[in-house]
Short mmCIF file of C-alpha atoms and ligand atoms in Angstrom, two decimals:
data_model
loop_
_atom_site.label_atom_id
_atom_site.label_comp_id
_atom_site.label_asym_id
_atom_site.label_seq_id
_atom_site.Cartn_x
_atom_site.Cartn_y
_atom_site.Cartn_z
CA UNK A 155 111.71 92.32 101.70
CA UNK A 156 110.40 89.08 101.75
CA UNK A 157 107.90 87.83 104.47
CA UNK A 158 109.55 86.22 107.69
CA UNK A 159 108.14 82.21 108.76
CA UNK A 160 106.17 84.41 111.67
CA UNK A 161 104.75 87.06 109.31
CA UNK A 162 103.71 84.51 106.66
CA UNK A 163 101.73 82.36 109.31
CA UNK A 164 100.23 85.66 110.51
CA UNK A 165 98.98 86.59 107.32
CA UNK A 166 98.03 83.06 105.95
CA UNK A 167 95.69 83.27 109.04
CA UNK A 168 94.61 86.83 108.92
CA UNK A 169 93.65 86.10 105.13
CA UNK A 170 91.66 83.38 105.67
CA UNK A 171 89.63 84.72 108.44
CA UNK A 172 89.32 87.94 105.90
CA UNK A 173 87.52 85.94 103.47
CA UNK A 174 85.08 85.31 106.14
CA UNK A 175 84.30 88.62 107.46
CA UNK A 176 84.40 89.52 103.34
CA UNK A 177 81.57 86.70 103.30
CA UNK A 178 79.32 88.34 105.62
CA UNK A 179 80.15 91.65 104.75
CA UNK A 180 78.31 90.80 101.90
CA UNK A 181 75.30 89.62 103.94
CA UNK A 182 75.41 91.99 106.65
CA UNK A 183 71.97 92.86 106.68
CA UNK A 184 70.92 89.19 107.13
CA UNK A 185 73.61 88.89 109.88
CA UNK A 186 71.98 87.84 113.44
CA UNK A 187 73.27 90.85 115.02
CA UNK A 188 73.58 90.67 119.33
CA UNK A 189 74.40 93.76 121.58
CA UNK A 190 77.37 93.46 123.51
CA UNK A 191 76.80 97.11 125.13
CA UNK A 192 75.13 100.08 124.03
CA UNK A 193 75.76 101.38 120.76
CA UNK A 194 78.71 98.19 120.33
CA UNK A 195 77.71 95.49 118.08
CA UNK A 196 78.96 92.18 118.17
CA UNK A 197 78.14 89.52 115.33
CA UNK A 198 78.31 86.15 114.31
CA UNK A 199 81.02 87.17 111.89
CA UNK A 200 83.04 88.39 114.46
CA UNK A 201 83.12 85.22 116.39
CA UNK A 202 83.89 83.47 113.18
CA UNK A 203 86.62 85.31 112.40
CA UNK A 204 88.14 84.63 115.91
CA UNK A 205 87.66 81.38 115.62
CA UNK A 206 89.49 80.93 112.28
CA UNK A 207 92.17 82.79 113.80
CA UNK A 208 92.44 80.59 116.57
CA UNK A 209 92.61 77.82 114.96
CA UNK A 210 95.27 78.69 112.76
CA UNK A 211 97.73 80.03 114.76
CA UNK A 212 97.19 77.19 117.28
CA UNK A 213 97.78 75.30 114.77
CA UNK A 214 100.76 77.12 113.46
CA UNK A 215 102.40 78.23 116.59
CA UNK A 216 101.01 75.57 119.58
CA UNK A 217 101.63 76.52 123.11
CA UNK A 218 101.26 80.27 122.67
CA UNK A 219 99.03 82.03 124.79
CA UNK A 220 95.77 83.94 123.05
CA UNK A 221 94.32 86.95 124.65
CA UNK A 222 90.91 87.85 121.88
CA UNK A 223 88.81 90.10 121.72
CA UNK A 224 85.47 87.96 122.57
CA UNK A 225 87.24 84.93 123.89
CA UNK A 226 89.26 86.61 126.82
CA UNK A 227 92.17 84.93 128.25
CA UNK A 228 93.17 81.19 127.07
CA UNK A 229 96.52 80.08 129.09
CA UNK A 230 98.87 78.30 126.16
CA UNK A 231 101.99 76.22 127.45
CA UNK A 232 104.35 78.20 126.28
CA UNK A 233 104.25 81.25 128.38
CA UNK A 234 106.86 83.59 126.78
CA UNK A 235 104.40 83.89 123.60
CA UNK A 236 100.97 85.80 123.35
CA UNK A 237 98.94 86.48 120.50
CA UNK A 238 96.42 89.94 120.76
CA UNK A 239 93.79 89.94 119.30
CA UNK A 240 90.50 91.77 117.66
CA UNK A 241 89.29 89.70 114.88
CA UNK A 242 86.92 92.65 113.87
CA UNK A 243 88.31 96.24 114.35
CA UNK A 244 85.05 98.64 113.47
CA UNK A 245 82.30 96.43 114.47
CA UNK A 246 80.10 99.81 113.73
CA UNK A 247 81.43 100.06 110.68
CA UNK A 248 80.92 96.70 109.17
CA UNK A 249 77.38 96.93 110.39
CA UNK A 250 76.73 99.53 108.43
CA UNK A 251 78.12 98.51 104.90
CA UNK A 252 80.71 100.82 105.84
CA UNK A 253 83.81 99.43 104.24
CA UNK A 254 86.84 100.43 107.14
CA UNK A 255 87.64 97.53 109.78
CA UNK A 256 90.04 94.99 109.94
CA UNK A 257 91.74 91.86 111.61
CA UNK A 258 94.25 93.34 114.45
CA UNK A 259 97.17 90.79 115.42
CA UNK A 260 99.41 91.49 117.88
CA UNK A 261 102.91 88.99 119.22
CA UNK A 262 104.08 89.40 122.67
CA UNK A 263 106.96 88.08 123.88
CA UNK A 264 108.08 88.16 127.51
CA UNK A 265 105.85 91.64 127.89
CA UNK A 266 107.19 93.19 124.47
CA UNK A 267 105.15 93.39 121.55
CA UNK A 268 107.46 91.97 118.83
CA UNK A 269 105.34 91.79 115.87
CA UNK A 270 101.97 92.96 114.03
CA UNK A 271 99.55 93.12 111.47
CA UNK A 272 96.31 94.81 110.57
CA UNK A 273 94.21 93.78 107.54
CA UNK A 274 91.39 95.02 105.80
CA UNK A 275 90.30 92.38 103.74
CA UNK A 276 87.96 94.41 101.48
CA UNK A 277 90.70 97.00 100.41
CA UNK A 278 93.05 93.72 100.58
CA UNK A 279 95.67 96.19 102.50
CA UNK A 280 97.83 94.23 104.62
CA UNK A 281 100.15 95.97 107.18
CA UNK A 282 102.92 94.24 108.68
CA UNK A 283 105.66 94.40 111.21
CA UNK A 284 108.22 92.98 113.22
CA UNK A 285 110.32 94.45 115.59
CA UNK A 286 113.57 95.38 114.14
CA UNK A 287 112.34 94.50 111.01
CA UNK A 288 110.43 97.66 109.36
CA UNK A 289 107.05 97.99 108.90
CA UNK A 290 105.04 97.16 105.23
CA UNK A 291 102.70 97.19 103.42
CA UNK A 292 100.98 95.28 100.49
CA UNK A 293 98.24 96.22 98.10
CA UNK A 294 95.79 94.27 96.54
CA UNK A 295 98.25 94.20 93.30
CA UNK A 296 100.53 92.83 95.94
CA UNK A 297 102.98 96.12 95.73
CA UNK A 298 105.14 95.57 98.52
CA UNK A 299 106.51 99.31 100.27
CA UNK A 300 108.15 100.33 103.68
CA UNK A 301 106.11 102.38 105.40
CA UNK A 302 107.60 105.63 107.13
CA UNK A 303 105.61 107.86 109.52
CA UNK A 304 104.51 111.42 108.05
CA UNK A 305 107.46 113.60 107.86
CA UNK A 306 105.40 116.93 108.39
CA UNK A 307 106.99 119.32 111.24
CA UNK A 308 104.10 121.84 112.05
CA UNK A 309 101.27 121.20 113.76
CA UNK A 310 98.89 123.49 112.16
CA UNK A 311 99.60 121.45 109.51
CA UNK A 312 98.29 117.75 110.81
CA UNK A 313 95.37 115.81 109.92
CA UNK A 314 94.64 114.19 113.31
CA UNK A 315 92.97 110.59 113.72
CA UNK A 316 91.14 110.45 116.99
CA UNK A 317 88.30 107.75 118.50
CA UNK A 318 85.06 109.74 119.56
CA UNK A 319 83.57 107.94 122.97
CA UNK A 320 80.77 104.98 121.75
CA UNK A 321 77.14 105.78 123.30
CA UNK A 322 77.60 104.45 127.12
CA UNK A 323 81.42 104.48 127.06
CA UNK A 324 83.09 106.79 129.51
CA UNK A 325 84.68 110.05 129.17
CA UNK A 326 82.45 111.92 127.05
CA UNK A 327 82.92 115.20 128.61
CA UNK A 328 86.52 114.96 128.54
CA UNK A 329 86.99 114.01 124.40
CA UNK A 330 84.94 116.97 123.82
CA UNK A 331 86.94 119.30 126.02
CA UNK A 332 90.51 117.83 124.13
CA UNK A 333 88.89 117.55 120.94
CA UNK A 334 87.77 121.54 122.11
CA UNK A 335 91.59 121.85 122.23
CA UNK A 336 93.51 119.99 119.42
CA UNK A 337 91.00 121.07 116.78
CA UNK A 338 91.97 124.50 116.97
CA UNK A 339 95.51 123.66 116.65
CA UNK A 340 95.25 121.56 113.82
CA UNK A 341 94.61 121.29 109.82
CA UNK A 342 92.14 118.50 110.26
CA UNK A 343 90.41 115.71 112.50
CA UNK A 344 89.46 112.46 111.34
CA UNK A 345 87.16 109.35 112.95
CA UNK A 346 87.71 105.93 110.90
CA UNK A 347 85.64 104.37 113.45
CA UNK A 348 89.14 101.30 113.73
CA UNK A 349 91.39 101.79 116.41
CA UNK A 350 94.09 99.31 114.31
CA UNK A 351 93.34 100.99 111.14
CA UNK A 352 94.47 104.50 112.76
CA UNK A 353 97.20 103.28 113.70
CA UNK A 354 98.49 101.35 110.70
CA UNK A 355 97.52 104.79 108.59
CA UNK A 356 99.46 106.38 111.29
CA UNK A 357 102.34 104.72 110.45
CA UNK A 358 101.61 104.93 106.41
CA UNK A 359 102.15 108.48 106.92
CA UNK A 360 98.57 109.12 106.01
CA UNK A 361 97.63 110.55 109.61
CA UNK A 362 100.23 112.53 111.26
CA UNK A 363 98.95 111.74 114.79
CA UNK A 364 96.39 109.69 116.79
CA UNK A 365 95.07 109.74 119.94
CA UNK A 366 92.57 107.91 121.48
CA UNK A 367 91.31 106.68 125.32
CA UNK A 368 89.80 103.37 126.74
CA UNK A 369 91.05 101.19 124.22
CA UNK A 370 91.42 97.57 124.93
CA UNK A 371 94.79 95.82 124.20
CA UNK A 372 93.81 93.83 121.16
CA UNK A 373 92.97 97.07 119.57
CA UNK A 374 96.23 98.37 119.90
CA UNK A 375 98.78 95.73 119.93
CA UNK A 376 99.43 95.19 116.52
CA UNK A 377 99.46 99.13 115.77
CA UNK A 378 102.28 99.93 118.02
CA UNK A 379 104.45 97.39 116.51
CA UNK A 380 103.30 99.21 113.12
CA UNK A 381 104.17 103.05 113.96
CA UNK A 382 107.26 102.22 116.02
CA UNK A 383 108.52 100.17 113.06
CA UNK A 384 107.58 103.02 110.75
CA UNK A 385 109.68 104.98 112.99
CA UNK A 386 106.86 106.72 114.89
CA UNK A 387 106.50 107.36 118.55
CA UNK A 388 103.99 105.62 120.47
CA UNK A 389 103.48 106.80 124.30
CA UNK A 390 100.39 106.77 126.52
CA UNK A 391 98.68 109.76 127.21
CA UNK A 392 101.38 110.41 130.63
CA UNK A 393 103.82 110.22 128.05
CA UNK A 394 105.07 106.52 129.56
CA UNK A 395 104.51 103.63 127.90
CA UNK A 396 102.09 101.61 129.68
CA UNK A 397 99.56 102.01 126.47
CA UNK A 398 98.06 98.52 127.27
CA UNK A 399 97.57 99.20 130.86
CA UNK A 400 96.38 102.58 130.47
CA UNK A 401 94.00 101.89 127.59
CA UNK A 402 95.18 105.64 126.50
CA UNK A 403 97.54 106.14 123.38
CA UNK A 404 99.23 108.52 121.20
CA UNK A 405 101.21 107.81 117.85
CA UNK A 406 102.75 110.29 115.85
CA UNK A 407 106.41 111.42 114.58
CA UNK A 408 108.35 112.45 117.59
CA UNK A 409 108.34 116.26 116.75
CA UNK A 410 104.01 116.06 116.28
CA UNK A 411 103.98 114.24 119.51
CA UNK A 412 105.69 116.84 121.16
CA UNK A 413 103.18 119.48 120.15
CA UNK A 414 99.96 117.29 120.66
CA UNK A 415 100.15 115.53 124.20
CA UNK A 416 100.78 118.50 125.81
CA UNK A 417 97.73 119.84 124.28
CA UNK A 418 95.74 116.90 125.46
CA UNK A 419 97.11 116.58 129.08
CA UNK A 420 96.31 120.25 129.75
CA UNK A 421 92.80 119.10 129.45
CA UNK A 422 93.09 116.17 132.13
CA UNK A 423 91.44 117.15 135.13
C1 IPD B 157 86.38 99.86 118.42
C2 IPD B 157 87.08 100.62 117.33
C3 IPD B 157 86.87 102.11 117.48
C4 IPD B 157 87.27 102.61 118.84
C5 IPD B 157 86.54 101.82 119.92
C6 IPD B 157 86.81 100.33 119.77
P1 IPD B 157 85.50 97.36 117.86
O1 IPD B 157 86.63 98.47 118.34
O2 IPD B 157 88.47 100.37 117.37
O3 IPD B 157 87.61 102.85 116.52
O4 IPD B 157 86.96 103.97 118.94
O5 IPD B 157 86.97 102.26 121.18
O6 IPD B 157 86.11 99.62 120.77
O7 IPD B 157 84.42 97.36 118.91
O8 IPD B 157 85.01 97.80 116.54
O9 IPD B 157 86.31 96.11 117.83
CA1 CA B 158 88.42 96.81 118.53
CA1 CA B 159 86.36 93.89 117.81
#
């Protein structure tokens, strides 16, 4: 299916802001590398990034409303219209030469997130969606497919994406009481160490479920677009929707979703 105007300009921006994280990928040892908590990087090719992404869909889009990652809140005229965003999903990663992290766009319109897209520009795999629409996704030799959600039924059967509490972060005891839980329950548990990237390999089918806590919204905007549109189910960890406000998500095929959350709200205290 060919690319709408709004997923063009999303991806025109994400690609050129992925040639600049690819940049100082390549250089990451001679980044100048601040810490923005403990054990949670931030770089100059973060701000970069946002700031190429800023740019461009101010430029493409004026008015709209920007809630990033480093830059907070910036008010835009138009207040129907908000872009999300993390211009570096797995700060860790990148770091450390470690080739998984990506740009994370999210569109919200009037409260509803209506469109997104994760890239990783060194694997040059683009995911895109818009709601309605289907979700996609495009290779480096530019192989366009719909993406579908994993079809698998049993839970014994699941490998499991999950986000393991940074150094610092809260709620250590708890992840290791429902990671205590699910990994009995299921074939596998992964950590890519990129909230966005879960999801978008969430809704690639590649994961059959994800759950993380304490998330902020720019990691997760453009992934719910993603596994909804790849006909997933995306709740927070209630079982409600209020993902963003919560900070606490789960994506999965209905049926897997079923099975897991249960699992992981026994463990709530
Ligand atoms: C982090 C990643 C990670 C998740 C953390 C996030 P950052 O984002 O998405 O997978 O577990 O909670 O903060 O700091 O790399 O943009
Ligand atoms: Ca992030
Ligand atoms: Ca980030």
């Amino acid at each position: 299916m060919p690319a709408s105007p709004l997923i063009k300009v999303m991806t025109d921006a994400a690609r050129k802001a992925g040639r600049s994280l690819v940049r100082d990928f390549g250089e990451v040892e001679q980044l100048q590398v601040s810490i923005k908590g403990p054990a949670n990087f931030v770089s100059a090719a973060d701000h970069r990034a946002e700031e190429i992404l800023f740019q461009e869909l101010n430029r493409v889009r004026p008015g709209y409303g920007f809630l990033m990652e480093e830059r907070g809140v910036v008010e835009g005229s138009d207040k129907t219209h908000r872009w999300i965003v993390d211009p570096l999903d797995g700060t860790t990663n990148f770091l450390h030469g470690i080739p998984v992290f990506c740009i994370s766009i999210g569109l919200e319109r009037d409260g509803q997130m209506i469109a997104g897209l994760v890239y990783n520009p060194v694997s040059d795999e683009l995911y895109t969606a818009e709601k309605g629409k289907g979700a996609f996704m495009s290779d480096r030799r530019m192989n366009d497919r719909r993406l579908r959600v994993a079809a698998r039924k049993t839970i014994g059967d699941a490998v499991v994406a999950t986000g393991i509490p940074h150094r610092g972060r809260p709620g250590h005891p708890k992840f290791l009481d429902e990671l205590g839980t699910v990994m009995k329950s299921v074939a596998g548990i992964r950590r890519t160490g990129s909230a966005a990237l879960d999801l978008a390999w969430t809704a690639a089918g590649r994961f059959d479920a994800y759950w993380e806590r304490n998330l902020g919204a720019w990691d997760m905007a453009a992934g719910i677009v993603l596994v909804r549109e790849a006909g997933g189910l995306v709740t927070d960890l209630e079982g409600g929707t209020d993902m963003i406000g919560t900070g606490n998500i789960i994506a999965a095929n209905s049926t897997m979703q079923k099975e897991l959350l249960p699992l992981i709200r026994a463990r709530v205290t």
